[in-house]
PDB file of C-alpha atoms in Angstrom:
ATOM      1  CA  MET A   1     -27.572 -83.121 -46.727  1.00 44.00           C
ATOM      2  CA  PRO A   2     -28.591 -86.907 -46.151  1.00 45.00           C
ATOM      3  CA  GLU A   3     -32.473 -87.424 -45.527  1.00 49.00           C
ATOM      4  CA  ILE A   4     -34.100 -86.941 -42.028  1.00 51.00           C
ATOM      5  CA  ASP A   5     -34.892 -89.380 -39.960  1.00 51.00           C
ATOM      6  CA  ARG A   6     -38.647 -88.742 -38.604  1.00 56.00           C
ATOM      7  CA  ASN A   7     -38.664 -91.610 -35.908  1.00 62.00           C
ATOM      8  CA  THR A   8     -36.303 -90.022 -33.985  1.00 66.00           C
ATOM      9  CA  VAL A   9     -34.263 -86.651 -33.227  1.00 68.00           C
ATOM     10  CA  ARG A  10     -30.304 -87.233 -33.833  1.00 63.00           C
ATOM     11  CA  ASP A  11     -29.412 -85.500 -30.405  1.00 64.00           C
ATOM     12  CA  ALA A  12     -31.529 -87.600 -27.946  1.00 69.00           C
ATOM     13  CA  PRO A  13     -30.411 -90.374 -26.448  1.00 72.00           C
ATOM     14  CA  LYS A  14     -30.731 -93.741 -28.291  1.00 75.00           C
ATOM     15  CA  GLY A  15     -33.608 -95.555 -27.086  1.00 74.00           C
ATOM     16  CA  ASN A  16     -35.179 -93.136 -25.216  1.00 81.00           C
ATOM     17  CA  TRP A  17     -38.733 -93.986 -23.451  1.00 81.00           C
ATOM     18  CA  VAL A  18     -40.419 -91.112 -25.809  1.00 85.00           C
ATOM     19  CA  ASP A  19     -39.414 -92.899 -28.942  1.00 84.00           C
ATOM     20  CA  ARG A  20     -40.059 -96.357 -27.712  1.00 85.00           C
ATOM     21  CA  TYR A  21     -43.277 -95.814 -25.365  1.00 85.00           C
ATOM     22  CA  ALA A  22     -44.968 -92.678 -26.146  1.00 86.00           C
ATOM     23  CA  PRO A  23     -48.185 -92.629 -28.760  1.00 91.00           C
ATOM     24  CA  ALA A  24     -46.837 -91.548 -32.183  1.00 88.00           C
ATOM     25  CA  ALA A  25     -48.826 -88.537 -32.077  1.00 89.00           C
ATOM     26  CA  ALA A  26     -47.577 -87.212 -29.176  1.00 89.00           C
ATOM     27  CA  ARG A  27     -43.934 -87.670 -30.049  1.00 89.00           C
ATOM     28  CA  PRO A  28     -43.160 -84.596 -31.992  1.00 89.00           C
ATOM     29  CA  TYR A  29     -44.594 -82.460 -29.285  1.00 90.00           C
ATOM     30  CA  LEU A  30     -42.996 -84.389 -26.462  1.00 89.00           C
ATOM     31  CA  ARG A  31     -39.390 -84.036 -28.245  1.00 88.00           C
ATOM     32  CA  LEU A  32     -40.706 -79.979 -28.355  1.00 87.00           C
ATOM     33  CA  SER A  33     -40.304 -80.277 -24.245  1.00 90.00           C
ATOM     34  CA  ARG A  34     -37.176 -82.401 -24.444  1.00 88.00           C
ATOM     35  CA  ALA A  35     -38.738 -85.326 -22.369  1.00 86.00           C
ATOM     36  CA  ASP A  36     -36.488 -87.507 -24.702  1.00 84.00           C
ATOM     37  CA  ARG A  37     -33.405 -85.722 -22.710  1.00 85.00           C
ATOM     38  CA  PRO A  38     -34.488 -85.423 -18.937  1.00 87.00           C
ATOM     39  CA  ILE A  39     -31.150 -83.690 -18.250  1.00 91.00           C
ATOM     40  CA  GLY A  40     -32.331 -80.327 -18.765  1.00 89.00           C
ATOM     41  CA  THR A  41     -35.146 -80.795 -16.605  1.00 92.00           C
ATOM     42  CA  TRP A  42     -32.578 -81.836 -13.811  1.00 95.00           C
ATOM     43  CA  LEU A  43     -30.303 -78.705 -14.287  1.00 96.00           C
ATOM     44  CA  LEU A  44     -33.568 -76.701 -13.646  1.00 95.00           C
ATOM     45  CA  LEU A  45     -34.671 -78.549 -10.788  1.00 97.00           C
ATOM     46  CA  LEU A  46     -31.568 -79.035  -8.651  1.00 98.00           C
ATOM     47  CA  PRO A  47     -31.038 -75.176  -7.956  1.00 97.00           C
ATOM     48  CA  CYS A  48     -34.736 -74.902  -6.836  1.00 97.00           C
ATOM     49  CA  TRP A  49     -33.708 -77.789  -4.293  1.00 97.00           C
ATOM     50  CA  TRP A  50     -30.438 -76.242  -3.231  1.00 98.00           C
ATOM     51  CA  GLY A  51     -33.014 -73.442  -2.387  1.00 98.00           C
ATOM     52  CA  ILE A  52     -35.121 -75.725  -0.200  1.00 97.00           C
ATOM     53  CA  GLY A  53     -31.970 -76.780   1.909  1.00 97.00           C
ATOM     54  CA  LEU A  54     -30.694 -73.510   2.412  1.00 98.00           C
ATOM     55  CA  ALA A  55     -34.137 -72.090   3.519  1.00 97.00           C
ATOM     56  CA  MET A  56     -33.924 -74.711   5.939  1.00 96.00           C
ATOM     57  CA  MET A  57     -30.392 -73.703   7.069  1.00 96.00           C
ATOM     58  CA  ALA A  58     -31.445 -70.539   7.428  1.00 94.00           C
ATOM     59  CA  GLY A  59     -34.540 -71.400   9.360  1.00 89.00           C
ATOM     60  CA  GLU A  60     -36.077 -74.743   9.892  1.00 85.00           C
ATOM     61  CA  ALA A  61     -37.415 -77.228   8.254  1.00 82.00           C
ATOM     62  CA  ARG A  62     -41.112 -77.567   7.916  1.00 87.00           C
ATOM     63  CA  TRP A  63     -43.324 -80.137   6.145  1.00 90.00           C
ATOM     64  CA  PHE A  64     -44.179 -77.528   3.293  1.00 93.00           C
ATOM     65  CA  ALA A  65     -40.685 -78.179   2.501  1.00 94.00           C
ATOM     66  CA  LEU A  66     -41.871 -81.663   0.901  1.00 95.00           C
ATOM     67  CA  TRP A  67     -44.448 -79.843  -1.228  1.00 96.00           C
ATOM     68  CA  ILE A  68     -42.163 -77.438  -2.482  1.00 96.00           C
ATOM     69  CA  ALA A  69     -40.024 -79.974  -3.640  1.00 97.00           C
ATOM     70  CA  ILE A  70     -42.491 -81.809  -5.624  1.00 97.00           C
ATOM     71  CA  ALA A  71     -44.016 -78.405  -7.004  1.00 97.00           C
ATOM     72  CA  CYS A  72     -40.462 -77.555  -8.051  1.00 96.00           C
ATOM     73  CA  ALA A  73     -40.017 -81.278  -9.748  1.00 96.00           C
ATOM     74  CA  ILE A  74     -43.727 -80.816 -11.776  1.00 95.00           C
ATOM     75  CA  GLY A  75     -42.793 -76.500 -12.510  1.00 94.00           C
ATOM     76  CA  ALA A  76     -39.155 -77.614 -13.763  1.00 94.00           C
ATOM     77  CA  ALA A  77     -40.316 -80.505 -16.286  1.00 93.00           C
ATOM     78  CA  VAL A  78     -43.329 -78.088 -17.510  1.00 93.00           C
ATOM     79  CA  MET A  79     -41.289 -74.804 -17.676  1.00 92.00           C
ATOM     80  CA  ARG A  80     -38.284 -76.520 -19.100  1.00 91.00           C
ATOM     81  CA  GLY A  81     -40.559 -78.014 -21.827  1.00 92.00           C
ATOM     82  CA  ALA A  82     -42.301 -74.316 -22.374  1.00 92.00           C
ATOM     83  CA  GLY A  83     -38.820 -73.113 -22.166  1.00 88.00           C
ATOM     84  CA  CYS A  84     -37.332 -75.229 -25.084  1.00 89.00           C
ATOM     85  CA  THR A  85     -40.519 -75.241 -27.274  1.00 92.00           C
ATOM     86  CA  TRP A  86     -39.946 -71.763 -27.130  1.00 90.00           C
ATOM     87  CA  ASN A  87     -36.525 -72.157 -28.024  1.00 84.00           C
ATOM     88  CA  ASP A  88     -37.396 -74.451 -30.738  1.00 88.00           C
ATOM     89  CA  ILE A  89     -39.610 -71.925 -32.206  1.00 91.00           C
ATOM     90  CA  THR A  90     -37.160 -69.223 -32.051  1.00 86.00           C
ATOM     91  CA  ASP A  91     -34.180 -71.309 -33.645  1.00 81.00           C
ATOM     92  CA  ARG A  92     -36.209 -73.067 -36.381  1.00 84.00           C
ATOM     93  CA  ASP A  93     -34.792 -71.368 -39.055  1.00 81.00           C
ATOM     94  CA  ILE A  94     -31.053 -72.122 -37.302  1.00 76.00           C
ATOM     95  CA  ASP A  95     -31.757 -75.749 -36.410  1.00 76.00           C
ATOM     96  CA  ALA A  96     -32.445 -76.491 -39.729  1.00 77.00           C
ATOM     97  CA  LYS A  97     -28.800 -75.887 -40.892  1.00 75.00           C
ATOM     98  CA  VAL A  98     -27.438 -77.483 -37.976  1.00 72.00           C
ATOM     99  CA  ALA A  99     -26.724 -81.648 -38.702  1.00 70.00           C
ATOM    100  CA  ARG A 100     -27.192 -82.302 -34.589  1.00 72.00           C
ATOM    101  CA  THR A 101     -30.693 -80.371 -34.820  1.00 76.00           C
ATOM    102  CA  ARG A 102     -32.368 -80.263 -38.036  1.00 78.00           C
ATOM    103  CA  SER A 103     -34.242 -83.572 -36.892  1.00 79.00           C
ATOM    104  CA  ARG A 104     -36.291 -81.477 -34.828  1.00 84.00           C
ATOM    105  CA  PRO A 105     -39.850 -81.329 -34.992  1.00 85.00           C
ATOM    106  CA  LEU A 106     -40.127 -77.636 -36.258  1.00 87.00           C
ATOM    107  CA  PRO A 107     -37.285 -77.694 -38.975  1.00 87.00           C
ATOM    108  CA  SER A 108     -38.348 -81.093 -39.687  1.00 84.00           C
ATOM    109  CA  GLY A 109     -42.052 -80.109 -40.429  1.00 86.00           C
ATOM    110  CA  GLN A 110     -43.485 -82.503 -37.754  1.00 89.00           C
ATOM    111  CA  VAL A 111     -45.156 -79.737 -35.850  1.00 89.00           C
ATOM    112  CA  SER A 112     -46.329 -76.748 -37.407  1.00 91.00           C
ATOM    113  CA  LEU A 113     -45.578 -73.363 -35.751  1.00 91.00           C
ATOM    114  CA  GLY A 114     -49.013 -72.447 -34.452  1.00 93.00           C
ATOM    115  CA  ALA A 115     -49.336 -75.777 -32.678  1.00 92.00           C
ATOM    116  CA  ALA A 116     -45.749 -75.243 -31.260  1.00 93.00           C
ATOM    117  CA  TYR A 117     -47.085 -71.994 -29.779  1.00 93.00           C
ATOM    118  CA  MET A 118     -50.267 -73.863 -28.333  1.00 95.00           C
ATOM    119  CA  TRP A 119     -48.234 -76.607 -27.005  1.00 94.00           C
ATOM    120  CA  MET A 120     -45.987 -73.991 -25.180  1.00 94.00           C
ATOM    121  CA  ALA A 121     -49.049 -72.232 -23.501  1.00 94.00           C
ATOM    122  CA  ALA A 122     -50.561 -75.052 -22.254  1.00 95.00           C
ATOM    123  CA  GLN A 123     -47.580 -76.157 -20.464  1.00 94.00           C
ATOM    124  CA  ALA A 124     -46.819 -72.198 -19.191  1.00 93.00           C
ATOM    125  CA  ALA A 125     -49.902 -72.584 -17.775  1.00 95.00           C
ATOM    126  CA  LEU A 126     -49.516 -76.052 -16.055  1.00 95.00           C
ATOM    127  CA  GLY A 127     -46.268 -74.441 -14.828  1.00 94.00           C
ATOM    128  CA  LEU A 128     -48.500 -71.181 -13.341  1.00 94.00           C
ATOM    129  CA  ALA A 129     -51.017 -73.501 -11.611  1.00 96.00           C
ATOM    130  CA  VAL A 130     -48.183 -74.854  -9.667  1.00 96.00           C
ATOM    131  CA  LEU A 131     -46.544 -71.833  -9.071  1.00 95.00           C
ATOM    132  CA  LEU A 132     -49.617 -69.877  -7.296  1.00 96.00           C
ATOM    133  CA  THR A 133     -49.611 -72.788  -4.364  1.00 95.00           C
ATOM    134  CA  LEU A 134     -45.763 -71.244  -3.713  1.00 95.00           C
ATOM    135  CA  GLY A 135     -46.867 -67.997  -1.686  1.00 93.00           C
ATOM    136  CA  PRO A 136     -46.382 -64.203  -2.706  1.00 96.00           C
ATOM    137  CA  ALA A 137     -42.569 -63.890  -2.766  1.00 96.00           C
ATOM    138  CA  ALA A 138     -42.120 -67.171  -4.760  1.00 96.00           C
ATOM    139  CA  ILE A 139     -45.285 -65.965  -7.197  1.00 96.00           C
ATOM    140  CA  TRP A 140     -43.549 -62.553  -7.810  1.00 95.00           C
ATOM    141  CA  LEU A 141     -40.182 -64.406  -8.578  1.00 95.00           C
ATOM    142  CA  GLY A 142     -41.796 -66.708 -11.290  1.00 94.00           C
ATOM    143  CA  VAL A 143     -43.444 -63.930 -12.863  1.00 93.00           C
ATOM    144  CA  LEU A 144     -40.104 -61.902 -13.302  1.00 94.00           C
ATOM    145  CA  SER A 145     -38.125 -64.906 -14.378  1.00 91.00           C
ATOM    146  CA  LEU A 146     -40.052 -64.996 -17.236  1.00 88.00           C
ATOM    147  CA  ALA A 147     -37.846 -62.016 -18.820  1.00 90.00           C
ATOM    148  CA  PRO A 148     -34.505 -63.886 -19.170  1.00 88.00           C
ATOM    149  CA  VAL A 149     -36.470 -67.047 -20.714  1.00 84.00           C
ATOM    150  CA  ALA A 150     -37.930 -64.937 -23.086  1.00 83.00           C
ATOM    151  CA  ILE A 151     -34.337 -63.201 -23.826  1.00 87.00           C
ATOM    152  CA  TYR A 152     -32.082 -66.463 -23.669  1.00 82.00           C
ATOM    153  CA  PRO A 153     -32.836 -67.865 -27.081  1.00 78.00           C
ATOM    154  CA  PHE A 154     -31.802 -64.642 -28.784  1.00 82.00           C
ATOM    155  CA  ALA A 155     -28.956 -63.962 -26.829  1.00 84.00           C
ATOM    156  CA  LYS A 156     -26.298 -66.457 -28.986  1.00 80.00           C
ATOM    157  CA  ARG A 157     -27.259 -63.817 -32.040  1.00 81.00           C
ATOM    158  CA  PHE A 158     -26.188 -60.789 -29.984  1.00 83.00           C
ATOM    159  CA  THR A 159     -23.501 -61.461 -27.538  1.00 90.00           C
ATOM    160  CA  TRP A 160     -20.328 -64.224 -27.213  1.00 89.00           C
ATOM    161  CA  TRP A 161     -21.818 -65.208 -23.620  1.00 91.00           C
ATOM    162  CA  PRO A 162     -25.423 -66.696 -24.280  1.00 91.00           C
ATOM    163  CA  GLN A 163     -24.336 -69.484 -21.554  1.00 94.00           C
ATOM    164  CA  ILE A 164     -24.769 -66.384 -19.059  1.00 95.00           C
ATOM    165  CA  PHE A 165     -28.189 -65.791 -20.274  1.00 93.00           C
ATOM    166  CA  LEU A 166     -28.974 -69.607 -19.463  1.00 93.00           C
ATOM    167  CA  GLY A 167     -27.483 -69.696 -16.442  1.00 95.00           C
ATOM    168  CA  ILE A 168     -29.821 -66.440 -15.213  1.00 96.00           C
ATOM    169  CA  ALA A 169     -32.935 -68.350 -16.072  1.00 93.00           C
ATOM    170  CA  PHE A 170     -31.863 -71.861 -15.361  1.00 93.00           C
ATOM    171  CA  ASN A 171     -30.965 -70.868 -11.450  1.00 97.00           C
ATOM    172  CA  TRP A 172     -33.790 -68.801 -10.672  1.00 96.00           C
ATOM    173  CA  GLY A 173     -35.296 -71.688  -8.877  1.00 96.00           C
ATOM    174  CA  VAL A 174     -33.075 -71.324  -6.056  1.00 98.00           C
ATOM    175  CA  MET A 175     -34.461 -68.048  -4.911  1.00 97.00           C
ATOM    176  CA  LEU A 176     -37.703 -68.689  -6.148  1.00 97.00           C
ATOM    177  CA  ALA A 177     -37.715 -72.023  -3.728  1.00 97.00           C
ATOM    178  CA  TYR A 178     -35.945 -70.541  -1.052  1.00 97.00           C
ATOM    179  CA  ALA A 179     -38.650 -67.620  -1.070  1.00 97.00           C
ATOM    180  CA  ALA A 180     -41.173 -70.214  -0.823  1.00 97.00           C
ATOM    181  CA  HIS A 181     -39.731 -71.665   1.930  1.00 97.00           C
ATOM    182  CA  ALA A 182     -38.677 -68.740   4.104  1.00 95.00           C
ATOM    183  CA  GLY A 183     -41.443 -66.042   2.611  1.00 94.00           C
ATOM    184  CA  GLY A 184     -39.164 -63.899   0.995  1.00 94.00           C
ATOM    185  CA  LEU A 185     -35.249 -63.633   0.317  1.00 94.00           C
ATOM    186  CA  GLY A 186     -31.844 -63.226   2.144  1.00 94.00           C
ATOM    187  CA  PRO A 187     -28.229 -63.281   0.919  1.00 97.00           C
ATOM    188  CA  ALA A 188     -27.878 -66.874   0.352  1.00 97.00           C
ATOM    189  CA  PRO A 189     -30.262 -67.822  -2.147  1.00 98.00           C
ATOM    190  CA  VAL A 190     -28.919 -64.823  -4.210  1.00 98.00           C
ATOM    191  CA  ILE A 191     -25.365 -65.791  -3.577  1.00 98.00           C
ATOM    192  CA  ALA A 192     -26.371 -69.360  -5.056  1.00 98.00           C
ATOM    193  CA  TRP A 193     -27.871 -68.276  -7.742  1.00 98.00           C
ATOM    194  CA  PHE A 194     -24.546 -66.279  -8.913  1.00 98.00           C
ATOM    195  CA  GLY A 195     -22.744 -69.819  -7.863  1.00 98.00           C
ATOM    196  CA  GLY A 196     -25.489 -71.633 -10.102  1.00 98.00           C
ATOM    197  CA  ILE A 197     -24.880 -69.139 -13.160  1.00 98.00           C
ATOM    198  CA  ALA A 198     -20.867 -70.088 -12.712  1.00 98.00           C
ATOM    199  CA  TRP A 199     -22.186 -73.522 -12.735  1.00 98.00           C
ATOM    200  CA  THR A 200     -24.256 -73.314 -15.915  1.00 98.00           C
ATOM    201  CA  VAL A 201     -21.263 -71.540 -17.832  1.00 97.00           C
ATOM    202  CA  PHE A 202     -19.140 -74.281 -17.001  1.00 97.00           C
ATOM    203  CA  TYR A 203     -21.410 -77.248 -18.002  1.00 96.00           C
ATOM    204  CA  ASP A 204     -23.031 -75.567 -20.864  1.00 94.00           C
ATOM    205  CA  THR A 205     -19.420 -74.361 -22.656  1.00 95.00           C
ATOM    206  CA  ILE A 206     -18.722 -78.089 -22.562  1.00 95.00           C
ATOM    207  CA  TYR A 207     -22.080 -78.735 -24.022  1.00 91.00           C
ATOM    208  CA  ALA A 208     -21.886 -76.403 -26.955  1.00 89.00           C
ATOM    209  CA  HIS A 209     -18.348 -77.574 -28.057  1.00 89.00           C
ATOM    210  CA  GLN A 210     -20.441 -80.203 -29.771  1.00 85.00           C
ATOM    211  CA  ASP A 211     -21.722 -77.581 -32.157  1.00 73.00           C
ATOM    212  CA  ALA A 212     -18.781 -75.142 -32.153  1.00 74.00           C
ATOM    213  CA  GLU A 213     -18.185 -76.015 -36.086  1.00 75.00           C
ATOM    214  CA  ASP A 214     -21.804 -75.859 -37.126  1.00 68.00           C
ATOM    215  CA  ASP A 215     -22.295 -72.337 -34.948  1.00 69.00           C
ATOM    216  CA  ALA A 216     -18.917 -70.786 -36.631  1.00 72.00           C
ATOM    217  CA  LEU A 217     -20.351 -71.475 -40.244  1.00 67.00           C
ATOM    218  CA  ILE A 218     -23.552 -70.284 -39.553  1.00 71.00           C
ATOM    219  CA  GLY A 219     -22.388 -67.174 -37.271  1.00 74.00           C
ATOM    220  CA  VAL A 220     -23.894 -68.073 -34.034  1.00 79.00           C
ATOM    221  CA  LYS A 221     -21.701 -67.110 -31.153  1.00 85.00           C
ATOM    222  CA  SER A 222     -21.300 -69.193 -27.793  1.00 88.00           C
ATOM    223  CA  THR A 223     -18.343 -69.414 -25.159  1.00 89.00           C
ATOM    224  CA  ALA A 224     -17.368 -72.677 -26.703  1.00 87.00           C
ATOM    225  CA  ARG A 225     -16.132 -70.596 -29.761  1.00 89.00           C
ATOM    226  CA  LEU A 226     -14.885 -67.853 -27.561  1.00 90.00           C
ATOM    227  CA  PHE A 227     -12.894 -69.811 -25.401  1.00 91.00           C
ATOM    228  CA  GLY A 228     -11.524 -72.443 -27.917  1.00 90.00           C
ATOM    229  CA  ALA A 229      -8.401 -74.161 -27.265  1.00 88.00           C
ATOM    230  CA  HIS A 230      -8.474 -72.339 -23.680  1.00 92.00           C
ATOM    231  CA  SER A 231     -11.595 -74.192 -22.741  1.00 93.00           C
ATOM    232  CA  PRO A 232     -10.315 -76.581 -19.896  1.00 94.00           C
ATOM    233  CA  ARG A 233      -8.381 -73.687 -18.282  1.00 95.00           C
ATOM    234  CA  ILE A 234     -11.119 -71.034 -18.451  1.00 96.00           C
ATOM    235  CA  LEU A 235     -13.581 -73.325 -17.365  1.00 97.00           C
ATOM    236  CA  ALA A 236     -11.615 -74.506 -14.152  1.00 97.00           C
ATOM    237  CA  GLY A 237     -11.908 -70.638 -13.003  1.00 97.00           C
ATOM    238  CA  PHE A 238     -15.710 -70.887 -13.681  1.00 98.00           C
ATOM    239  CA  GLY A 239     -15.702 -74.318 -11.407  1.00 97.00           C
ATOM    240  CA  ALA A 240     -13.752 -72.554  -8.624  1.00 98.00           C
ATOM    241  CA  LEU A 241     -15.847 -69.419  -8.779  1.00 98.00           C
ATOM    242  CA  ALA A 242     -19.339 -71.605  -8.238  1.00 98.00           C
ATOM    243  CA  VAL A 243     -17.330 -73.440  -5.792  1.00 98.00           C
ATOM    244  CA  LEU A 244     -16.709 -70.458  -3.805  1.00 98.00           C
ATOM    245  CA  LEU A 245     -19.841 -68.700  -4.182  1.00 98.00           C
ATOM    246  CA  LEU A 246     -21.496 -71.647  -3.234  1.00 98.00           C
ATOM    247  CA  THR A 247     -19.507 -71.807  -0.202  1.00 98.00           C
ATOM    248  CA  LEU A 248     -20.210 -68.444   0.738  1.00 98.00           C
ATOM    249  CA  ALA A 249     -24.212 -69.299   0.189  1.00 98.00           C
ATOM    250  CA  VAL A 250     -23.770 -71.600   3.038  1.00 98.00           C
ATOM    251  CA  LEU A 251     -21.923 -69.776   5.299  1.00 98.00           C
ATOM    252  CA  ALA A 252     -24.697 -67.179   4.586  1.00 97.00           C
ATOM    253  CA  THR A 253     -27.533 -68.979   5.955  1.00 96.00           C
ATOM    254  CA  GLY A 254     -25.636 -68.635   9.357  1.00 94.00           C
ATOM    255  CA  ALA A 255     -25.755 -72.467  10.367  1.00 93.00           C
ATOM    256  CA  ARG A 256     -23.211 -73.558  12.677  1.00 94.00           C
ATOM    257  CA  GLY A 257     -22.160 -77.163  13.990  1.00 94.00           C
ATOM    258  CA  ALA A 258     -23.035 -80.517  11.759  1.00 95.00           C
ATOM    259  CA  ALA A 259     -25.287 -78.504   9.827  1.00 95.00           C
ATOM    260  CA  LEU A 260     -22.813 -76.410   8.568  1.00 96.00           C
ATOM    261  CA  TRP A 261     -20.280 -79.537   8.083  1.00 97.00           C
ATOM    262  CA  ILE A 262     -22.840 -81.445   6.384  1.00 97.00           C
ATOM    263  CA  ALA A 263     -23.322 -78.660   4.189  1.00 97.00           C
ATOM    264  CA  LEU A 264     -19.761 -77.667   3.569  1.00 98.00           C
ATOM    265  CA  VAL A 265     -19.258 -81.819   2.423  1.00 98.00           C
ATOM    266  CA  GLY A 266     -21.940 -81.268  -0.133  1.00 98.00           C
ATOM    267  CA  VAL A 267     -19.987 -78.425  -1.695  1.00 98.00           C
ATOM    268  CA  ALA A 268     -16.963 -80.365  -1.448  1.00 98.00           C
ATOM    269  CA  GLY A 269     -18.417 -83.241  -3.400  1.00 98.00           C
ATOM    270  CA  PHE A 270     -19.728 -80.512  -5.582  1.00 98.00           C
ATOM    271  CA  ALA A 271     -16.162 -79.393  -6.450  1.00 98.00           C
ATOM    272  CA  ALA A 272     -14.722 -83.181  -6.511  1.00 98.00           C
ATOM    273  CA  HIS A 273     -17.012 -83.798  -9.329  1.00 98.00           C
ATOM    274  CA  LEU A 274     -16.289 -80.629 -11.420  1.00 98.00           C
ATOM    275  CA  ALA A 275     -12.449 -81.373 -11.222  1.00 98.00           C
ATOM    276  CA  TRP A 276     -13.354 -85.126 -12.218  1.00 98.00           C
ATOM    277  CA  GLN A 277     -14.711 -83.629 -15.370  1.00 97.00           C
ATOM    278  CA  LEU A 278     -12.171 -81.189 -16.154  1.00 96.00           C
ATOM    279  CA  ALA A 279      -9.477 -83.930 -15.643  1.00 96.00           C
ATOM    280  CA  ARG A 280     -11.408 -85.946 -18.753  1.00 95.00           C
ATOM    281  CA  LEU A 281     -12.809 -82.986 -20.936  1.00 94.00           C
ATOM    282  CA  ASP A 282     -11.741 -83.203 -24.580  1.00 92.00           C
ATOM    283  CA  PRO A 283     -13.365 -80.410 -26.235  1.00 91.00           C
ATOM    284  CA  ALA A 284     -12.776 -81.810 -29.616  1.00 89.00           C
ATOM    285  CA  ASP A 285     -14.506 -85.252 -28.886  1.00 90.00           C
ATOM    286  CA  ASP A 286     -18.579 -84.823 -29.374  1.00 88.00           C
ATOM    287  CA  ALA A 287     -19.124 -88.087 -27.507  1.00 89.00           C
ATOM    288  CA  VAL A 288     -17.113 -87.003 -24.147  1.00 93.00           C
ATOM    289  CA  CYS A 289     -18.502 -83.757 -24.091  1.00 92.00           C
ATOM    290  CA  LEU A 290     -21.870 -84.933 -24.024  1.00 91.00           C
ATOM    291  CA  ARG A 291     -21.586 -87.419 -21.509  1.00 94.00           C
ATOM    292  CA  LEU A 292     -19.829 -85.023 -19.171  1.00 95.00           C
ATOM    293  CA  PHE A 293     -22.323 -82.097 -19.723  1.00 95.00           C
ATOM    294  CA  ARG A 294     -25.007 -85.216 -18.632  1.00 94.00           C
ATOM    295  CA  SER A 295     -23.325 -86.080 -15.800  1.00 96.00           C
ATOM    296  CA  ASN A 296     -23.649 -82.500 -13.932  1.00 97.00           C
ATOM    297  CA  ARG A 297     -26.783 -83.911 -12.759  1.00 96.00           C
ATOM    298  CA  ASP A 298     -24.766 -85.863 -10.358  1.00 97.00           C
ATOM    299  CA  ALA A 299     -22.794 -82.758  -9.304  1.00 97.00           C
ATOM    300  CA  GLY A 300     -25.642 -80.850  -8.378  1.00 97.00           C
ATOM    301  CA  LEU A 301     -27.550 -83.706  -6.993  1.00 97.00           C
ATOM    302  CA  ILE A 302     -24.484 -84.441  -4.716  1.00 97.00           C
ATOM    303  CA  LEU A 303     -24.656 -80.915  -3.096  1.00 98.00           C
ATOM    304  CA  ALA A 304     -28.737 -80.621  -3.139  1.00 98.00           C
ATOM    305  CA  LEU A 305     -29.117 -83.953  -1.087  1.00 97.00           C
ATOM    306  CA  LEU A 306     -26.167 -82.845   1.197  1.00 98.00           C
ATOM    307  CA  LEU A 307     -27.915 -79.207   1.567  1.00 97.00           C
ATOM    308  CA  ALA A 308     -31.335 -81.293   2.629  1.00 96.00           C
ATOM    309  CA  ALA A 309     -29.395 -83.317   5.141  1.00 96.00           C
ATOM    310  CA  ALA A 310     -28.256 -80.190   6.686  1.00 96.00           C
ATOM    311  CA  GLY A 311     -31.348 -78.400   7.013  1.00 94.00           C
ATOM    312  CA  LEU A 312     -33.299 -81.402   8.465  1.00 93.00           C
ATOM    313  CA  VAL A 313     -29.939 -81.376  11.138  1.00 86.00           C
TER     314      VAL A 313
END
C-alpha cells in the first residue's frame, strides 16, 4: 500500500477549512468529528428543521421555534461529531483495510484510542447541555436516540441493511424537534421519521457504492452491495416511498389552505431533486456518487424551508 499522507484525509473535500485553517494539533480531532465534511451535519440537522415546520403547521408558530432551530444546529454538529468518533472507534480495524478510509486519524495513528474516547465524551456532554433546554419530551427522545446511534456502527457486520439503522438514528431529530415545540409527539413526525429513513437508504446507498469493492473484499455488508446493478431501480422505489410518507406527514398536521399548499410544494421540490439525482446516477462512477450524495443537502433544505414557510402562514 502507498504511504499514508497525514496532512489530509483521502475522503475529505480538497482544500477544506480544517486542512487550511485549523491549528495542526486540532486537525485530527476535527477530522474524527468529520468537521471537514459538513454534509453529514446537514443530513442530521434537516429532519430536525422538518420537525419544527410540521409542529408549527399542526399548532402555531412561536418564538421558541427559533431557539429550537439554533439548538438543533448546535446539537447536530456536536452529536454528529460524537457519532462519527464512535463510528471510527468501532471501525478502526476495518478502516485500516479500506483505501478511502485508512488515512483517518485512528487507523493512521494520529489519535490514540483513549484520546478518541475522551473527545467523544466531550462532544456528547455539550450535546446534552443543549438538549436540556428543550423540555422533558425532547429530553427523553434524545436519551432514547442513543440506542440506534450506538448500534449503527455494528450493523454492517450482521445485516445487509445498515442504511436503515443509519436512517433510524439520523432522522430521529424530526420527532425530537417536533416534541420540543409541541410538548409531545403526534402522527406527523412519526410518519416523517419513516419517510426520512427511506430517504437515508436512498442517499447512503449512493454513498456506499464508492466502497462496494473494498466492502466485498473484507466482508462488510451494505445496500449498495445488496442492490448491485439494480440499485437505480430499487432506489427509485425508496425515493418514491420517502415522498409518499412525507406527503402523508404534511397531511397529518391538519393544515389547510395556503399552509398546506406551500408544504406540498416543498415535498414536490424534494421529489424533483431525488428524480434529478436518479437521472444522473452511475453506481460505477465514484465521483458522481459522491457529488449526488452531497447534493441531498439541497433536497432536504428545499423541504425544510417550505415547511417553515407553511408553519409561519
